[in-house]
PDB file of C-alpha atoms and ligand atoms in Angstrom:
ATOM      1  CA  MET L   8      91.500  98.249  82.932  1.00  0.00           C
ATOM      2  CA  LYS L   9      92.754  95.761  85.318  1.00  0.00           C
ATOM      3  CA  LEU L  10      91.907  97.632  88.787  1.00  0.00           C
ATOM      4  CA  LYS L  11      88.497  98.950  87.937  1.00  0.00           C
ATOM      5  CA  ASN L  12      86.546  99.779  91.112  1.00  0.00           C
ATOM      6  CA  LYS L  13      89.808  98.982  93.099  1.00  0.00           C
ATOM      7  CA  VAL L  14      90.977 101.519  96.117  1.00  0.00           C
ATOM      8  CA  ALA L  15      95.135 100.700  96.406  1.00  0.00           C
ATOM      9  CA  ILE L  16      97.140 102.569  98.913  1.00  0.00           C
ATOM     10  CA  VAL L  17     100.612 103.282  97.280  1.00  0.00           C
ATOM     11  CA  THR L  18     103.294 104.266  99.730  1.00  0.00           C
ATOM     12  CA  GLY L  19     106.620 106.478  98.960  1.00  0.00           C
ATOM     13  CA  ALA L  20     104.424 107.747  95.638  1.00  0.00           C
ATOM     14  CA  GLY L  21     105.764 110.850  95.768  1.00  0.00           C
ATOM     15  CA  SER L  22     108.935 109.621  93.813  1.00  0.00           C
ATOM     16  CA  GLY L  23     110.542 107.357  91.645  1.00  0.00           C
ATOM     17  CA  ILE L  24     108.874 103.603  91.712  1.00  0.00           C
ATOM     18  CA  GLY L  25     105.784 104.909  93.926  1.00  0.00           C
ATOM     19  CA  ARG L  26     105.025 107.477  91.634  1.00  0.00           C
ATOM     20  CA  THR L  27     105.109 105.325  88.611  1.00  0.00           C
ATOM     21  CA  THR L  28     103.047 102.735  90.033  1.00  0.00           C
ATOM     22  CA  ALA L  29     100.551 105.352  91.388  1.00  0.00           C
ATOM     23  CA  ARG L  30     100.193 106.227  87.823  1.00  0.00           C
ATOM     24  CA  THR L  31     100.083 103.010  86.238  1.00  0.00           C
ATOM     25  CA  PHE L  32      97.244 101.961  88.914  1.00  0.00           C
ATOM     26  CA  ALA L  33      95.357 105.236  88.525  1.00  0.00           C
ATOM     27  CA  ALA L  34      95.369 104.270  84.745  1.00  0.00           C
ATOM     28  CA  GLU L  35      94.307 100.964  85.077  1.00  0.00           C
ATOM     29  CA  GLY L  36      90.938 102.368  87.271  1.00  0.00           C
ATOM     30  CA  ALA L  37      92.119 102.011  90.932  1.00  0.00           C
ATOM     31  CA  SER L  38      91.203 104.881  92.502  1.00  0.00           C
ATOM     32  CA  VAL L  39      94.819 105.664  94.472  1.00  0.00           C
ATOM     33  CA  VAL L  40      95.796 107.150  98.054  1.00  0.00           C
ATOM     34  CA  VAL L  41      99.024 108.593  97.080  1.00  0.00           C
ATOM     35  CA  VAL L  42     101.180 108.272 100.649  1.00  0.00           C
ATOM     36  CA  ASP L  43     104.656 110.013 101.435  1.00  0.00           C
ATOM     37  CA  ILE L  44     106.350 112.141 103.914  1.00  0.00           C
ATOM     38  CA  GLU L  45     107.158 114.570 101.427  1.00  0.00           C
ATOM     39  CA  LYS L  46     103.931 117.211 100.726  1.00  0.00           C
ATOM     40  CA  LYS L  47     105.570 118.898  97.847  1.00  0.00           C
ATOM     41  CA  THR L  48     106.305 115.751  95.402  1.00  0.00           C
ATOM     42  CA  ALA L  49     103.479 113.542  96.123  1.00  0.00           C
ATOM     43  CA  ASP L  50     100.930 116.758  95.586  1.00  0.00           C
ATOM     44  CA  GLU L  51     102.764 116.751  91.893  1.00  0.00           C
ATOM     45  CA  THR L  52     101.949 112.760  91.547  1.00  0.00           C
ATOM     46  CA  VAL L  53      98.306 113.488  93.104  1.00  0.00           C
ATOM     47  CA  ASP L  54      97.798 116.802  90.261  1.00  0.00           C
ATOM     48  CA  SER L  55      99.450 114.721  87.291  1.00  0.00           C
ATOM     49  CA  ILE L  56      96.647 111.612  87.788  1.00  0.00           C
ATOM     50  CA  ARG L  57      94.020 113.914  88.184  1.00  0.00           C
ATOM     51  CA  LYS L  58      95.087 115.597  84.872  1.00  0.00           C
ATOM     52  CA  ARG L  59      94.314 112.791  83.333  1.00  0.00           C
ATOM     53  CA  GLY L  60      90.924 112.407  84.709  1.00  0.00           C
ATOM     54  CA  GLN L  61      91.661 109.940  87.372  1.00  0.00           C
ATOM     55  CA  ASN L  62      91.098 109.261  91.187  1.00  0.00           C
ATOM     56  CA  ALA L  63      94.285 110.184  93.357  1.00  0.00           C
ATOM     57  CA  VAL L  64      94.146 112.017  97.309  1.00  0.00           C
ATOM     58  CA  PHE L  65      97.422 112.616  99.366  1.00  0.00           C
ATOM     59  CA  VAL L  66      97.875 111.206 102.949  1.00  0.00           C
ATOM     60  CA  ARG L  67     100.930 112.433 104.161  1.00  0.00           C
ATOM     61  CA  THR L  68     102.416 110.062 106.218  1.00  0.00           C
ATOM     62  CA  ASP L  69     105.862 108.868 108.037  1.00  0.00           C
ATOM     63  CA  VAL L  70     105.465 104.863 107.353  1.00  0.00           C
ATOM     64  CA  SER L  71     107.501 104.406 110.586  1.00  0.00           C
ATOM     65  CA  LYS L  72     104.973 105.708 112.712  1.00  0.00           C
ATOM     66  CA  GLY L  73     102.509 103.188 113.557  1.00  0.00           C
ATOM     67  CA  SER L  74      99.735 106.294 114.467  1.00  0.00           C
ATOM     68  CA  ASP L  75     100.058 108.090 111.448  1.00  0.00           C
ATOM     69  CA  VAL L  76      99.814 104.510 109.476  1.00  0.00           C
ATOM     70  CA  GLU L  77      96.409 103.847 111.309  1.00  0.00           C
ATOM     71  CA  THR L  78      95.243 107.548 110.362  1.00  0.00           C
ATOM     72  CA  MET L  79      96.207 106.547 106.464  1.00  0.00           C
ATOM     73  CA  VAL L  80      94.219 103.514 106.439  1.00  0.00           C
ATOM     74  CA  ALA L  81      91.461 105.056 108.568  1.00  0.00           C
ATOM     75  CA  GLN L  82      91.252 107.969 106.254  1.00  0.00           C
ATOM     76  CA  THR L  83      91.422 105.914 102.753  1.00  0.00           C
ATOM     77  CA  ILE L  84      88.208 103.783 104.504  1.00  0.00           C
ATOM     78  CA  GLN L  85      86.628 107.287 105.181  1.00  0.00           C
ATOM     79  CA  LYS L  86      87.676 108.506 101.529  1.00  0.00           C
ATOM     80  CA  TYR L  87      86.738 105.652  99.160  1.00  0.00           C
ATOM     81  CA  GLY L  88      84.922 103.214 101.734  1.00  0.00           C
ATOM     82  CA  ARG L  89      87.268  99.709 101.158  1.00  0.00           C
ATOM     83  CA  LEU L  90      90.668  99.001 100.967  1.00  0.00           C
ATOM     84  CA  ASP L  91      91.695  96.535  97.771  1.00  0.00           C
ATOM     85  CA  ILE L  92      95.333  96.754  97.358  1.00  0.00           C
ATOM     86  CA  LEU L  93      98.559  98.174 100.023  1.00  0.00           C
ATOM     87  CA  PHE L  94     101.671  98.859  98.111  1.00  0.00           C
ATOM     88  CA  ASN L  95     104.118  99.137 100.854  1.00  0.00           C
ATOM     89  CA  ASN L  96     107.624 100.865  98.747  1.00  0.00           C
ATOM     90  CA  ALA L  97     108.372 103.834 100.873  1.00  0.00           C
ATOM     91  CA  GLY L  98     112.166 103.446 101.660  1.00  0.00           C
ATOM     92  CA  ILE L  99     115.790 104.644 102.479  1.00  0.00           C
ATOM     93  CA  ASP L 100     118.740 103.454 101.594  1.00  0.00           C
ATOM     94  CA  ILE L 101     121.620 104.619 103.614  1.00  0.00           C
ATOM     95  CA  ALA L 102     124.813 102.855 102.370  1.00  0.00           C
ATOM     96  CA  LYS L 103     127.442 101.952 105.030  1.00  0.00           C
ATOM     97  CA  PRO L 104     129.500  98.634 105.860  1.00  0.00           C
ATOM     98  CA  ILE L 105     128.193  97.768 109.724  1.00  0.00           C
ATOM     99  CA  VAL L 106     131.558  98.865 111.766  1.00  0.00           C
ATOM    100  CA  GLU L 107     130.556 102.328 110.332  1.00  0.00           C
ATOM    101  CA  THR L 108     126.705 102.235 110.883  1.00  0.00           C
ATOM    102  CA  THR L 109     125.507 104.400 113.907  1.00  0.00           C
ATOM    103  CA  GLU L 110     122.623 102.734 116.031  1.00  0.00           C
ATOM    104  CA  GLU L 111     120.118 105.904 114.489  1.00  0.00           C
ATOM    105  CA  GLU L 112     121.315 104.767 111.418  1.00  0.00           C
ATOM    106  CA  TRP L 113     120.421 101.310 112.078  1.00  0.00           C
ATOM    107  CA  ASP L 114     117.013 102.248 113.812  1.00  0.00           C
ATOM    108  CA  ARG L 115     115.561 104.415 111.097  1.00  0.00           C
ATOM    109  CA  THR L 116     116.622 102.043 108.241  1.00  0.00           C
ATOM    110  CA  LEU L 117     114.507  99.479 109.713  1.00  0.00           C
ATOM    111  CA  ASP L 118     112.017 101.228 111.372  1.00  0.00           C
ATOM    112  CA  ILE L 119     110.872 103.103 107.874  1.00  0.00           C
ATOM    113  CA  ASN L 120     111.902  99.986 105.552  1.00  0.00           C
ATOM    114  CA  LEU L 121     110.880  97.018 107.763  1.00  0.00           C
ATOM    115  CA  LYS L 122     108.777  98.373 110.824  1.00  0.00           C
ATOM    116  CA  GLY L 123     106.839 100.612 108.207  1.00  0.00           C
ATOM    117  CA  VAL L 124     105.644  97.542 105.988  1.00  0.00           C
ATOM    118  CA  PHE L 125     104.678  95.757 109.680  1.00  0.00           C
ATOM    119  CA  TRP L 126     102.336  99.038 110.409  1.00  0.00           C
ATOM    120  CA  GLY L 127     101.270  98.861 106.914  1.00  0.00           C
ATOM    121  CA  CYS L 128      99.960  95.248 107.192  1.00  0.00           C
ATOM    122  CA  LYS L 129      98.861  95.283 110.910  1.00  0.00           C
ATOM    123  CA  PHE L 130      96.302  98.359 109.861  1.00  0.00           C
ATOM    124  CA  SER L 131      95.182  97.337 106.162  1.00  0.00           C
ATOM    125  CA  LEU L 132      94.611  93.799 106.680  1.00  0.00           C
ATOM    126  CA  PRO L 133      91.323  94.496 109.065  1.00  0.00           C
ATOM    127  CA  PRO L 134      89.457  96.444 106.440  1.00  0.00           C
ATOM    128  CA  MET L 135      90.817  93.876 103.550  1.00  0.00           C
ATOM    129  CA  MET L 136      89.267  91.148 105.289  1.00  0.00           C
ATOM    130  CA  ASP L 137      85.839  93.069 105.932  1.00  0.00           C
ATOM    131  CA  GLY L 138      85.673  93.912 102.399  1.00  0.00           C
ATOM    132  CA  GLY L 139      86.181  90.079 101.253  1.00  0.00           C
ATOM    133  CA  GLY L 140      89.923  90.009 100.489  1.00  0.00           C
ATOM    134  CA  GLY L 141      93.244  91.852  99.351  1.00  0.00           C
ATOM    135  CA  ILE L 142      96.483  92.474  97.959  1.00  0.00           C
ATOM    136  CA  ILE L 143      99.676  93.187  99.559  1.00  0.00           C
ATOM    137  CA  ILE L 144     102.576  93.835  97.633  1.00  0.00           C
ATOM    138  CA  ASN L 145     106.108  95.087  99.105  1.00  0.00           C
ATOM    139  CA  THR L 146     109.177  96.303  97.834  1.00  0.00           C
ATOM    140  CA  ALA L 147     112.023  94.429  98.852  1.00  0.00           C
ATOM    141  CA  SER L 148     115.617  94.473  96.753  1.00  0.00           C
ATOM    142  CA  ILE L 149     118.126  92.336  94.979  1.00  0.00           C
ATOM    143  CA  LEU L 150     119.743  93.234  98.076  1.00  0.00           C
ATOM    144  CA  ALA L 151     117.820  90.895  99.867  1.00  0.00           C
ATOM    145  CA  HIS L 152     118.826  87.928  97.892  1.00  0.00           C
ATOM    146  CA  VAL L 153     122.345  88.969  97.158  1.00  0.00           C
ATOM    147  CA  ALA L 154     125.619  91.113  98.746  1.00  0.00           C
ATOM    148  CA  SER L 155     126.725  94.109  97.412  1.00  0.00           C
ATOM    149  CA  PRO L 156     129.485  96.794  98.975  1.00  0.00           C
ATOM    150  CA  ASN L 157     128.318  98.363 102.055  1.00  0.00           C
ATOM    151  CA  GLN L 158     124.483  98.208 102.273  1.00  0.00           C
ATOM    152  CA  ALA L 159     124.692  96.375 105.998  1.00  0.00           C
ATOM    153  CA  ALA L 160     120.873  97.835 107.186  1.00  0.00           C
ATOM    154  CA  TYR L 161     119.687  98.272 104.403  1.00  0.00           C
ATOM    155  CA  SER L 162     120.077  94.682 103.194  1.00  0.00           C
ATOM    156  CA  ALA L 163     119.154  93.417 106.268  1.00  0.00           C
ATOM    157  CA  SER L 164     115.990  95.270 106.602  1.00  0.00           C
ATOM    158  CA  LYS L 165     114.695  94.288 102.775  1.00  0.00           C
ATOM    159  CA  GLY L 166     115.476  90.019 103.811  1.00  0.00           C
ATOM    160  CA  GLY L 167     113.224  90.940 106.819  1.00  0.00           C
ATOM    161  CA  ILE L 168     110.347  92.257 104.739  1.00  0.00           C
ATOM    162  CA  ILE L 169     110.736  88.712 102.121  1.00  0.00           C
ATOM    163  CA  ALA L 170     109.921  87.070 105.690  1.00  0.00           C
ATOM    164  CA  LEU L 171     107.435  89.089 106.842  1.00  0.00           C
ATOM    165  CA  THR L 172     105.654  88.392 103.537  1.00  0.00           C
ATOM    166  CA  ARG L 173     106.117  85.028 103.360  1.00  0.00           C
ATOM    167  CA  GLN L 174     104.682  84.523 106.538  1.00  0.00           C
ATOM    168  CA  ILE L 175     101.719  87.004 105.797  1.00  0.00           C
ATOM    169  CA  ALA L 176     101.217  85.148 102.429  1.00  0.00           C
ATOM    170  CA  TYR L 177     100.938  81.685 104.994  1.00  0.00           C
ATOM    171  CA  ASP L 178      98.666  83.556 107.717  1.00  0.00           C
ATOM    172  CA  TYR L 179      96.119  85.226 105.479  1.00  0.00           C
ATOM    173  CA  ALA L 180      95.641  83.077 102.795  1.00  0.00           C
ATOM    174  CA  SER L 181      92.156  81.401 103.409  1.00  0.00           C
ATOM    175  CA  ASP L 182      90.728  85.285 104.205  1.00  0.00           C
ATOM    176  CA  ASN L 183      91.346  85.886 100.694  1.00  0.00           C
ATOM    177  CA  VAL L 184      94.334  87.816 100.781  1.00  0.00           C
ATOM    178  CA  ARG L 185      97.856  87.923  98.742  1.00  0.00           C
ATOM    179  CA  ALA L 186     101.112  89.073  99.487  1.00  0.00           C
ATOM    180  CA  ASN L 187     104.010  89.174  97.424  1.00  0.00           C
ATOM    181  CA  CYS L 188     107.678  91.142  97.497  1.00  0.00           C
ATOM    182  CA  ILE L 189     108.823  92.467  94.675  1.00  0.00           C
ATOM    183  CA  SER L 190     113.260  92.658  94.431  1.00  0.00           C
ATOM    184  CA  PRO L 191     114.117  95.241  92.265  1.00  0.00           C
ATOM    185  CA  GLY L 192     117.335  95.363  90.588  1.00  0.00           C
ATOM    186  CA  ASP L 193     119.211  98.811  90.196  1.00  0.00           C
ATOM    187  CA  VAL L 194     116.253 101.373  88.994  1.00  0.00           C
ATOM    188  CA  LEU L 195     116.805 105.067  87.571  1.00  0.00           C
ATOM    189  CA  THR L 196     115.030 106.888  90.205  1.00  0.00           C
ATOM    190  CA  PRO L 197     116.215 109.840  92.885  1.00  0.00           C
ATOM    191  CA  MET L 198     117.313 107.186  95.449  1.00  0.00           C
ATOM    192  CA  ALA L 199     119.673 105.353  92.803  1.00  0.00           C
ATOM    193  CA  LYS L 200     120.701 108.759  91.702  1.00  0.00           C
ATOM    194  CA  ASN L 201     121.483 109.773  95.294  1.00  0.00           C
ATOM    195  CA  PHE L 202     123.424 106.776  95.852  1.00  0.00           C
ATOM    196  CA  PHE L 203     125.751 107.155  93.165  1.00  0.00           C
ATOM    197  CA  ASP L 204     125.974 111.022  94.163  1.00  0.00           C
ATOM    198  CA  SER L 205     127.333 109.918  97.356  1.00  0.00           C
ATOM    199  CA  CYS L 206     130.517 107.420  95.947  1.00  0.00           C
ATOM    200  CA  GLU L 207     134.049 109.358  95.695  1.00  0.00           C
ATOM    201  CA  ASP L 208     134.022 108.535  91.286  1.00  0.00           C
ATOM    202  CA  PRO L 209     130.173 108.171  90.476  1.00  0.00           C
ATOM    203  CA  GLU L 210     130.964 107.471  87.040  1.00  0.00           C
ATOM    204  CA  GLU L 211     133.267 104.412  87.942  1.00  0.00           C
ATOM    205  CA  ARG L 212     130.554 102.882  90.109  1.00  0.00           C
ATOM    206  CA  MET L 213     128.061 103.408  87.672  1.00  0.00           C
ATOM    207  CA  LYS L 214     129.970 101.287  85.061  1.00  0.00           C
ATOM    208  CA  PHE L 215     130.828  98.988  88.047  1.00  0.00           C
ATOM    209  CA  PHE L 216     127.473  98.052  88.469  1.00  0.00           C
ATOM    210  CA  THR L 217     125.994  98.426  85.235  1.00  0.00           C
ATOM    211  CA  ASP L 218     128.607  95.671  84.193  1.00  0.00           C
ATOM    212  CA  ARG L 219     127.123  93.471  86.762  1.00  0.00           C
ATOM    213  CA  TYR L 220     124.033  93.520  85.128  1.00  0.00           C
ATOM    214  CA  PRO L 221     123.825  90.944  81.434  1.00  0.00           C
ATOM    215  CA  MET L 222     121.280  93.358  80.187  1.00  0.00           C
ATOM    216  CA  LYS L 223     123.922  96.208  80.733  1.00  0.00           C
ATOM    217  CA  ARG L 224     121.777  98.790  81.914  1.00  0.00           C
ATOM    218  CA  PHE L 225     119.571  99.595  85.323  1.00  0.00           C
ATOM    219  CA  ALA L 226     115.444  99.241  84.903  1.00  0.00           C
ATOM    220  CA  GLU L 227     112.749 102.085  84.179  1.00  0.00           C
ATOM    221  CA  PRO L 228     110.797 103.123  87.230  1.00  0.00           C
ATOM    222  CA  SER L 229     107.680 101.139  84.880  1.00  0.00           C
ATOM    223  CA  GLU L 230     109.389  98.286  84.642  1.00  0.00           C
ATOM    224  CA  ILE L 231     109.000  97.918  88.287  1.00  0.00           C
ATOM    225  CA  ALA L 232     105.522  99.142  88.355  1.00  0.00           C
ATOM    226  CA  ARG L 233     104.361  96.725  85.523  1.00  0.00           C
ATOM    227  CA  VAL L 234     104.886  93.871  88.102  1.00  0.00           C
ATOM    228  CA  ALA L 235     103.038  96.053  90.565  1.00  0.00           C
ATOM    229  CA  LEU L 236     100.179  96.018  88.657  1.00  0.00           C
ATOM    230  CA  PHE L 237     100.322  92.302  87.656  1.00  0.00           C
ATOM    231  CA  LEU L 238     100.675  91.127  91.274  1.00  0.00           C
ATOM    232  CA  ALA L 239      97.729  93.676  92.110  1.00  0.00           C
ATOM    233  CA  SER L 240      95.514  91.872  89.527  1.00  0.00           C
ATOM    234  CA  ASP L 241      93.753  88.780  89.032  1.00  0.00           C
ATOM    235  CA  ASP L 242      96.864  87.305  86.408  1.00  0.00           C
ATOM    236  CA  SER L 243      98.185  86.818  89.485  1.00  0.00           C
ATOM    237  CA  SER L 244      95.609  85.113  90.893  1.00  0.00           C
ATOM    238  CA  PHE L 245      97.514  81.917  91.954  1.00  0.00           C
ATOM    239  CA  ILE L 246     100.461  83.734  93.239  1.00  0.00           C
ATOM    240  CA  THR L 247     101.176  84.191  96.889  1.00  0.00           C
ATOM    241  CA  GLY L 248     104.479  84.261  99.139  1.00  0.00           C
ATOM    242  CA  GLN L 249     106.787  85.218  96.514  1.00  0.00           C
ATOM    243  CA  ALA L 250     109.752  87.429  95.825  1.00  0.00           C
ATOM    244  CA  ILE L 251     109.286  88.186  92.404  1.00  0.00           C
ATOM    245  CA  LYS L 252     113.212  89.510  91.035  1.00  0.00           C
ATOM    246  CA  VAL L 253     113.251  92.021  88.880  1.00  0.00           C
ATOM    247  CA  GLU L 254     116.608  92.812  88.043  1.00  0.00           C
ATOM    248  CA  GLY L 255     117.848  92.230  84.455  1.00  0.00           C
ATOM    249  CA  GLY L 256     119.716  88.971  85.339  1.00  0.00           C
ATOM    250  CA  PHE L 257     121.762  90.503  87.539  1.00  0.00           C
ATOM    251  CA  SER L 258     121.426  87.241  90.134  1.00  0.00           C
ATOM    252  CA  ILE L 259     122.111  84.636  87.376  1.00  0.00           C
ATOM    253  CA  TRP L 260     125.894  84.976  87.363  1.00  0.00           C
TER     254      TRP L 260
HETATM  255  P1  NAD V 320     112.847 107.141  96.013  1.00  0.00           P
HETATM  256  O1  NAD V 320     113.499 107.660  96.677  1.00  0.00           O
HETATM  257  O2  NAD V 320     112.626 108.000  94.695  1.00  0.00           O
HETATM  258  O3  NAD V 320     111.379 107.195  96.828  1.00  0.00           O
HETATM  259  C1  NAD V 320     111.002 107.128  97.653  1.00  0.00           C
HETATM  260  C2  NAD V 320     109.780 107.623  98.411  1.00  0.00           C
HETATM  261  O4  NAD V 320     109.819 107.081  99.492  1.00  0.00           O
HETATM  262  C3  NAD V 320     110.345 109.260  98.464  1.00  0.00           C
HETATM  263  O5  NAD V 320     109.358 110.214  98.169  1.00  0.00           O
HETATM  264  C4  NAD V 320     110.183 109.478 100.122  1.00  0.00           C
HETATM  265  O6  NAD V 320     109.818 110.523 100.269  1.00  0.00           O
HETATM  266  C5  NAD V 320     109.583 108.004 100.423  1.00  0.00           C
HETATM  267  N1  NAD V 320     109.921 108.083 102.147  1.00  0.00           N
HETATM  268  C6  NAD V 320     110.934 107.844 102.469  1.00  0.00           C
HETATM  269  N2  NAD V 320     110.785 107.648 104.042  1.00  0.00           N
HETATM  270  C7  NAD V 320     108.940 108.027 104.369  1.00  0.00           C
HETATM  271  C8  NAD V 320     108.667 107.640 105.390  1.00  0.00           C
HETATM  272  N3  NAD V 320     109.239 107.657 106.371  1.00  0.00           N
HETATM  273  N4  NAD V 320     107.550 107.671 105.362  1.00  0.00           N
HETATM  274  C9  NAD V 320     106.859 108.103 103.830  1.00  0.00           C
HETATM  275  N5  NAD V 320     107.145 108.261 102.533  1.00  0.00           N
HETATM  276  C10 NAD V 320     108.718 107.856 102.958  1.00  0.00           C
HETATM  277  O7  NAD V 320     113.551 105.874  96.484  1.00  0.00           O
HETATM  278  P2  NAD V 320     112.433 104.692  94.785  1.00  0.00           P
HETATM  279  O8  NAD V 320     113.769 104.245  94.153  1.00  0.00           O
HETATM  280  O9  NAD V 320     111.622 104.918  94.468  1.00  0.00           O
HETATM  281  O10 NAD V 320     112.560 103.268  95.804  1.00  0.00           O
HETATM  282  C11 NAD V 320     111.425 103.123  96.418  1.00  0.00           C
HETATM  283  C12 NAD V 320     111.471 101.587  96.826  1.00  0.00           C
HETATM  284  O11 NAD V 320     111.987 100.607  96.081  1.00  0.00           O
HETATM  285  C13 NAD V 320     112.080 101.770  98.164  1.00  0.00           C
HETATM  286  O12 NAD V 320     111.799 100.961  99.269  1.00  0.00           O
HETATM  287  C14 NAD V 320     113.807 101.114  97.757  1.00  0.00           C
HETATM  288  O13 NAD V 320     114.470 100.638  99.031  1.00  0.00           O
HETATM  289  C15 NAD V 320     113.019 100.378  97.037  1.00  0.00           C
HETATM  290  N6  NAD V 320     114.227  99.467  95.330  1.00  0.00           N
HETATM  291  C16 NAD V 320     114.963 100.916  95.104  1.00  0.00           C
HETATM  292  C17 NAD V 320     115.889 100.267  94.042  1.00  0.00           C
HETATM  293  C18 NAD V 320     116.299 101.614  93.164  1.00  0.00           C
HETATM  294  O14 NAD V 320     117.685 101.305  92.702  1.00  0.00           O
HETATM  295  N7  NAD V 320     115.790 102.593  93.154  1.00  0.00           N
HETATM  296  C19 NAD V 320     116.251  98.762  94.148  1.00  0.00           C
HETATM  297  C20 NAD V 320     115.605  98.243  95.099  1.00  0.00           C
HETATM  298  C21 NAD V 320     114.819  98.411  95.645  1.00  0.00           C
END
């Protein structure tokens, strides 16, 4: 039980990496605030956690809206009395080259992926500090480190997350807050499926990307969740300000 008596917010917990991480945190003893813009899928996450006798509650939030995120944190404190872990994980990917990206698409990507992290940290840090410290984990992407076809807004948003995380780690280390990123490669989630489905030849694209991995496969969500657990627990007590690549060697050649 690595997270016994801890309270964790997981955003984007209605699907993919967020859902698996919410279940992993709950299984390790945390009370989990399951956050998503989609009620139906988030309810399914909560139900699956409660069925195992563990603690979870849903708070519907659009992470791009400051007032929503402020309420998300207030409801967490109201329900559980403290906040120890924030996993800013909700995100979208609009895969386009820059000349085809509209202003609306650029703004939406940056608002959800990067401003969502800003809001989460801004409103979570005060209660974390009141409680003696905390852990922030932000989901970046391997596309913050290397280029890939047609990912203009997405890669910019993820690069911003790494810089912001480093800054938070620096500014709040003396308040006993650690902040780190995870930079996943391709993970088998609905987001990845939607991306490949939108390609002209999904099978060819899957093969193109799979072949770029020395391990010749994509990640399972649990392989990201286990790293999130490591970063959320005392096992990583001297790690802060880092972007941990979890990408099967994608960027080593
Ligand atoms: P997913 O699409 O399966 O899940 C994302 C969740 O975020 C969904 O439940 C969605 O409803 C929610 N969401 C979207 N907009 C939101 C908003 N405005 N407010 C609150 N919730 C919102 O995707 P995933 O693959 O699990 O991705 C999770 C994170 O991992 C994202 O930040 C993504 O960029 C990142 N990532 C994914 C991959 C991959 O290959 N799947 C690779 C690298 C990074």
